[in-house]
Amino acid sequence: MMSSLKHVNPTVKGIKESAHSVLQSLAAHVTQEIAQGVQKPFKGVIDINSGDPHKAGMKPISFVRQVLAVCLHPELLGNKTLPLDVRLRAQRLLEVCEGGSVGSYTDSSGIPHIRQSIADFIIRRDVGVPSYANNVFISAGSQKGLMVILKLLASGEGDTQTGVLTPMPCPHTLPTLLDDAGMTLVPYQLMEDQGWAVDLSELHRALKCGRGHCNPRAIYISNPGNPTGHVQDWKSIEEVIRFAAAERLLLMVDEVYQDSVYGQGKEFLSYKRVLFEMGKEYSETVELVSFHSLSSACMGECGLRAGYMELVNMDPEVMYFVDTMLCTDISTPVTGQLALDLMVKPPKPGDHSYDTYTQEILLIRATLSQNAQRAHEFLNDLPGMSSQPAMGGIYLYSRLHLPSDIIQKAKIVEVEADVLYCQMLLEEEGVFLGAGCQNGETTGNHYLRLCILVPTDTLEKVLAQLASFHLRLIDKHPPTDR
Amino acid sequence: MMSSLKHVNPTVKGIKESAHSVLQSLAAHVTQEIAQGVQKPFKGVIDINSGDPHKAGMKPISFVRQVLAVCLHPELLGNKTLPLDVRLRAQRLLEVCEGGSVGSYTDSSGIPHIRQSIADFIIRRDVGVPSYANNVFISAGSQKGLMVILKLLASGEGDTQTGVLTPMPCPHTLPTLLDDAGMTLVPYQLMEDQGWAVDLSELHRALKCGRGHCNPRAIYISNPGNPTGHVQDWKSIEEVIRFAAAERLLLMVDEVYQDSVYGQGKEFLSYKRVLFEMGKEYSETVELVSFHSLSSACMGECGLRAGYMELVNMDPEVMYFVDTMLCTDISTPVTGQLALDLMVKPPKPGDHSYDTYTQEILLIRATLSQNAQRAHEFLNDLPGMSSQPAMGGIYLYSRLHLPSDIIQKAKIVEVEADVLYCQMLLEEEGVFLGAGCQNGETTGNHYLRLCILVPTDTLEKVLAQLASFHLRLIDKHPPTDR
Ligand SMILES: Cc1ncc(COP(=O)(O)O)c(C=O)c1O
Ligand SMILES: Cc1ncc(COP(=O)(O)O)c(C=O)c1O
């Protein structure tokens, strides 16, 4: 019987209620109050704490949606109001679905044709570095793929438990994932004053420290950085690879924001590309997993649930287990898989949809880059806030110098001070931002996280309300800890 | 490093290569050979070993696909060639998506509006028995929901490991799921000569036996039966409920084929409905989880990945953990969730789409029921085959009396004899059927499993090729074990 929690699987029971779910519950509560007619100084909650672009009002890419609509309802193949390349593409994709229907199960690692499309995309992206469909695994979101890899790595308890070198700050979803998988988080601090760069000596320090209390077997990297907005250059990537090679660590690289680098003079470089230019000593030995997602910046199709990972230098038997573990889901949702194909193989010059597609992508990129700059400047003008400029990705991560009154109050009510700040902001202004402690902050510093992939007017509204709240707060509690 | 399998998570490593994957690999191999131009006496593999109706050529429900197409590409809201009720429904569904887009994440337990639609459907189905949206959890397929419940139940090792009373034969996917979850399968035999009914004294025997080597805490039921085609009557369900109540077992009921009962005089009765007519002593205490799926008979939308479970009498804290565990997937694919809404709230009389919808459903049901009868009669006419008639569900499960030569040969090549039969059938005729050992058969009897939710001409082709293979086999190896 499950009637008593005593009997719930002890591993599951260990999952903590995170700061994230505390704020999430409060947001749901406020939303419900508004629905029930409770008077508030705002009309609804604006949630830009996490990356969900469509929810925030960003528009989907028409080409993607048109092709999917035809695949779902193939009678539209004959509908002349839809561009010809849309219909041809839908026809081609239906051919790779079993029985010509998106309603059939697929191989658990994904539709072979689409795994091939992804490999082709990777080859183009990495200027010729080889990539093979068999090394590409499609899953219901990149987080699912990551979970599979974590589960494969997990073993031991206490001092022998698998440890993962994890950046601080890290994506706010990561600590819970590591916890669920039964792994030890081994923190390495990113360098705020260098725009959140990775520091080699810090990696060595962290590893040494980790080896004292667990068995570190992997390093996690987010590039472009979530939530930091940092974009690694060639030299930095090379350093991390050499470090992983020397220390025999698996490299897990979240590269889901590869399509959204906007910092002046910055470009996205994949770990795989750098690895393959370092010579066979590295390219044939370092174990690398790279994640990408349909939820990423320009597509923003979080709800369709699809992502992929490419495994490099992984033991064939490990690949077999990856496949086995993906089997539990039976297969990845087909609409998501088809959308992945469209993401990695967009319309080409000359295709009917090319111009529209290109304009839509450019607009999203322009919005993102302008928002990044605008939010950075705006926040830096507020007393007690200072952010590093974001160079890529969809977040801005800003330091928050809190009045000591607030820090004291937080101690009394037993929440982190940045969570308290976010709670007050949510209650007073209906603006839902993320708190740095969700990103693993343990330095005692406080931070705010904003998703900046939102329509410009939404961002303006958020900034205005944030400023109004923040200035009221500073006014009431003059800062003392700056 | 994962470079050596020594380091793969020992639990994951324990997952065996099942008979299922052996046949699956062979089918893939044969398909590949044909693609490479190898000459075969058949054009391709016909796979009816598992339930994947669209793959086998069944058609989707137009209403479902039309509404989804509009939801994906909202410009179609203005397309007058689509029925008005389709467009109105799509508009309504877009309103319940965050930001009006299927591209947004949803609550991890599903879109609240759709959980409510499901609860309303359950109330209608169960003639007024109350159902609450908060007890309904949407997941990426019913198998995912089942996995969550299993993970919650799992604990202990050896003698203290959680055990699950499991029917023999059981769904071919179940043994692997139990294995993955780290649970002990405690078999109870269904009564073949009573059309695979559940037998109370056998449940008692099995439980007693299970208590000797594990900690049985749940009983799994498939009704309508997969793969047996059995449909339980009121009395039988009541017996199982009393048994579960007396023995304090959680009841896990796979009711995914609730829409496909065709046996003369048979009807689907939900466990919940029976439970609630048994009085408060039962209806307020017995813990019940019921599963349903979009992959089920009439919809057959396996590729969209959505299902739900309703939890009855479960501890609120357990509900909390269910929600937490669903969080790892972030959310269920939105297209699947919307399709669930359409499944439980189809067009009503008077709606534009009502007639087409009704005709399509009737056609699917008629095909299924005719196929069930046809396959049963055809197989029973073959020497060495005898099947119980199916009353519901989408499988026929037929006893196979194998020549002793074949049984000997199987011993030599170290496969189960029914797997050997299926391998030969696949190689010689390109027909892919399931083998009873995948359904947990341990009695030494042999069985074949056919999915009968396929177009009539496909079934005829399968039957003809099966007969031709079978008669050749019998001819070469006259049966001796009848
Ligand atoms: C670090 C990180 N990567 C990727 C994603 C996208 O996840 P998915 O691909 O599963 O939608 C998220 C979303 O929360 C994330 O936090
Ligand atoms: C016993 C059983 N129930 C339900 C299903 C449908 O699973 P899902 O809802 O995850 O598609 C299957 C599919 O294999 C099954 O074997």
Coordinates of C-alpha atoms in Angstrom, one line a residue, chain A residues 1-3 5 7-10 12-13 15 17 51-52 54-55 65-66 68-69 71-73 76 79 82 98-99 101-105 143-144 147 149 151-155 177 180 217 248-250 287 295 300-305 314-315 317-318 320-321 324-325 328-335, chain B residues 1-3 5 7-10 12-13 15 17 51-52 54-55 65-66 68-69 71-73 76 79 82 98-99 101-105 143-144 147 149 151-155 177 180 217 248-250 287 295 300-305 314-315 317-318 320-321 324-325 328-335:
Chain A
M1 CA 0.0 0.0 0.0
M2 CA 1.1 3.5 -0.6
S3 CA -1.3 5.0 1.9
L5 CA 4.6 7.9 2.9
H7 CA 6.5 3.2 2.0
V8 CA 7.3 5.6 -0.9
N9 CA 10.5 4.7 -2.7
P10 CA 13.2 6.3 -0.4
V12 CA 12.0 9.5 -4.7
K13 CA 11.1 10.7 -1.2
I15 CA 13.6 14.9 -3.8
E17 CA 10.9 21.0 -2.6
G51 CA 12.8 29.9 -20.9
D52 CA 9.4 29.5 -22.5
H54 CA 5.9 31.2 -26.8
K55 CA 4.3 31.5 -23.4
R65 CA 3.9 25.0 -38.1
Q66 CA 2.7 24.8 -41.7
L68 CA 3.4 20.0 -39.2
A69 CA -0.2 21.0 -39.9
C71 CA 1.6 16.2 -41.7
L72 CA -1.2 15.9 -39.2
H73 CA -3.9 16.4 -41.8
L76 CA -3.9 19.8 -46.8
N79 CA -4.3 23.1 -50.3
L82 CA 0.0 26.7 -48.5
E98 CA 5.6 4.2 -40.5
G99 CA 2.3 3.7 -42.3
S101 CA 1.1 8.6 -40.3
V102 CA 2.4 10.7 -37.4
G103 CA 0.3 8.4 -35.3
S104 CA 2.7 5.4 -35.4
Y105 CA 5.4 4.6 -32.9
Q143 CA 16.5 17.3 -20.5
K144 CA 15.3 13.7 -21.1
M147 CA 18.6 12.3 -17.6
I149 CA 23.2 10.0 -19.5
K151 CA 21.3 7.6 -15.0
L152 CA 23.9 5.7 -16.9
L153 CA 26.7 7.4 -14.9
A154 CA 25.1 7.2 -11.5
S155 CA 26.4 4.7 -9.1
L177 CA 18.1 16.5 -12.1
D180 CA 16.9 12.7 -8.9
R217 CA 33.3 11.2 -13.4
R248 CA 39.4 11.2 -17.7
L249 CA 36.0 13.0 -17.3
L250 CA 33.0 12.6 -19.5
E287 CA 34.1 11.2 -24.4
S295 CA 13.0 24.4 -27.2
G300 CA 11.1 28.0 -29.1
E301 CA 8.9 24.9 -29.5
C302 CA 9.1 23.7 -25.9
G303 CA 5.6 22.1 -26.0
L304 CA 6.4 19.7 -28.8
R305 CA 9.1 18.0 -26.7
M314 CA 31.3 6.4 -26.4
D315 CA 31.7 2.7 -25.9
E317 CA 27.8 -1.0 -25.3
V318 CA 27.0 2.3 -23.6
Y320 CA 23.2 0.1 -26.5
F321 CA 22.1 1.1 -23.0
T324 CA 17.5 0.6 -24.0
M325 CA 16.8 3.5 -21.6
T328 CA 10.9 3.2 -21.6
D329 CA 9.3 6.1 -23.3
I330 CA 8.6 3.8 -26.3
S331 CA 9.2 6.7 -28.6
T332 CA 9.7 10.5 -28.8
P333 CA 6.5 12.4 -29.9
V334 CA 6.5 12.3 -33.7
T335 CA 5.4 15.9 -34.2
Chain B
M1 CA 34.5 7.7 -17.8
M2 CA 32.0 5.4 -19.4
S3 CA 34.5 3.8 -21.7
L5 CA 30.9 -1.1 -19.2
H7 CA 31.1 1.6 -14.8
V8 CA 27.6 1.7 -16.2
N9 CA 25.0 2.0 -13.5
P10 CA 24.6 -1.6 -12.3
V12 CA 20.7 -0.3 -15.9
K13 CA 23.2 -3.0 -16.8
I15 CA 18.3 -4.9 -18.2
E17 CA 18.0 -8.3 -24.0
G51 CA -0.3 -2.6 -31.2
D52 CA 0.5 0.1 -33.7
H54 CA -1.6 3.4 -38.0
K55 CA 1.6 1.6 -38.9
R65 CA -6.3 15.6 -37.1
Q66 CA -8.2 18.6 -38.4
L68 CA -4.6 19.6 -34.3
A69 CA -3.7 21.0 -37.7
C71 CA -3.9 24.4 -33.4
L72 CA -0.5 24.1 -35.0
H73 CA -1.1 26.6 -37.7
L76 CA -6.3 27.8 -40.7
N79 CA -10.1 28.3 -43.6
L82 CA -12.5 23.0 -42.6
E98 CA 0.0 29.3 -22.4
G99 CA 0.5 32.2 -24.8
S101 CA 0.6 28.4 -28.6
V102 CA 1.2 24.6 -28.6
G103 CA 4.8 25.6 -28.3
S104 CA 4.7 26.4 -24.6
Y105 CA 5.5 24.1 -21.7
Q143 CA 3.4 3.4 -20.1
K144 CA 5.1 6.5 -18.7
M147 CA 6.4 3.7 -14.8
I149 CA 3.7 4.5 -10.2
K151 CA 9.0 3.8 -9.4
L152 CA 7.0 5.1 -6.4
L153 CA 6.3 1.5 -5.2
A154 CA 9.8 0.2 -5.8
S155 CA 11.9 -0.5 -2.7
L177 CA 9.0 -2.3 -17.1
D180 CA 13.6 -1.6 -15.0
R217 CA 2.3 -4.6 -2.6
R248 CA -4.0 -4.3 1.2
L249 CA -2.7 -4.3 -2.4
L250 CA -2.7 -1.3 -4.7
E287 CA -6.2 2.3 -3.7
S295 CA -2.7 4.9 -28.4
G300 CA -4.6 4.7 -32.4
E301 CA -2.5 7.8 -32.0
C302 CA 0.6 6.1 -30.6
G303 CA 3.0 8.6 -32.1
L304 CA 1.5 11.6 -30.4
R305 CA 2.5 10.1 -27.0
M314 CA -4.2 7.8 -2.9
D315 CA -2.5 9.7 -0.1
E317 CA 1.6 13.1 -0.4
V318 CA 1.9 10.3 -2.9
Y320 CA 2.7 15.2 -4.7
F321 CA 5.4 12.7 -5.6
T324 CA 7.3 15.6 -8.9
M325 CA 8.3 12.6 -10.9
T328 CA 11.5 15.3 -15.0
D329 CA 9.8 15.2 -18.4
I330 CA 9.0 18.9 -17.9
S331 CA 5.7 18.4 -19.7
T332 CA 3.7 16.0 -21.9
P333 CA 3.8 16.9 -25.6
V334 CA 1.1 19.4 -26.2
T335 CA -0.3 18.0 -29.4

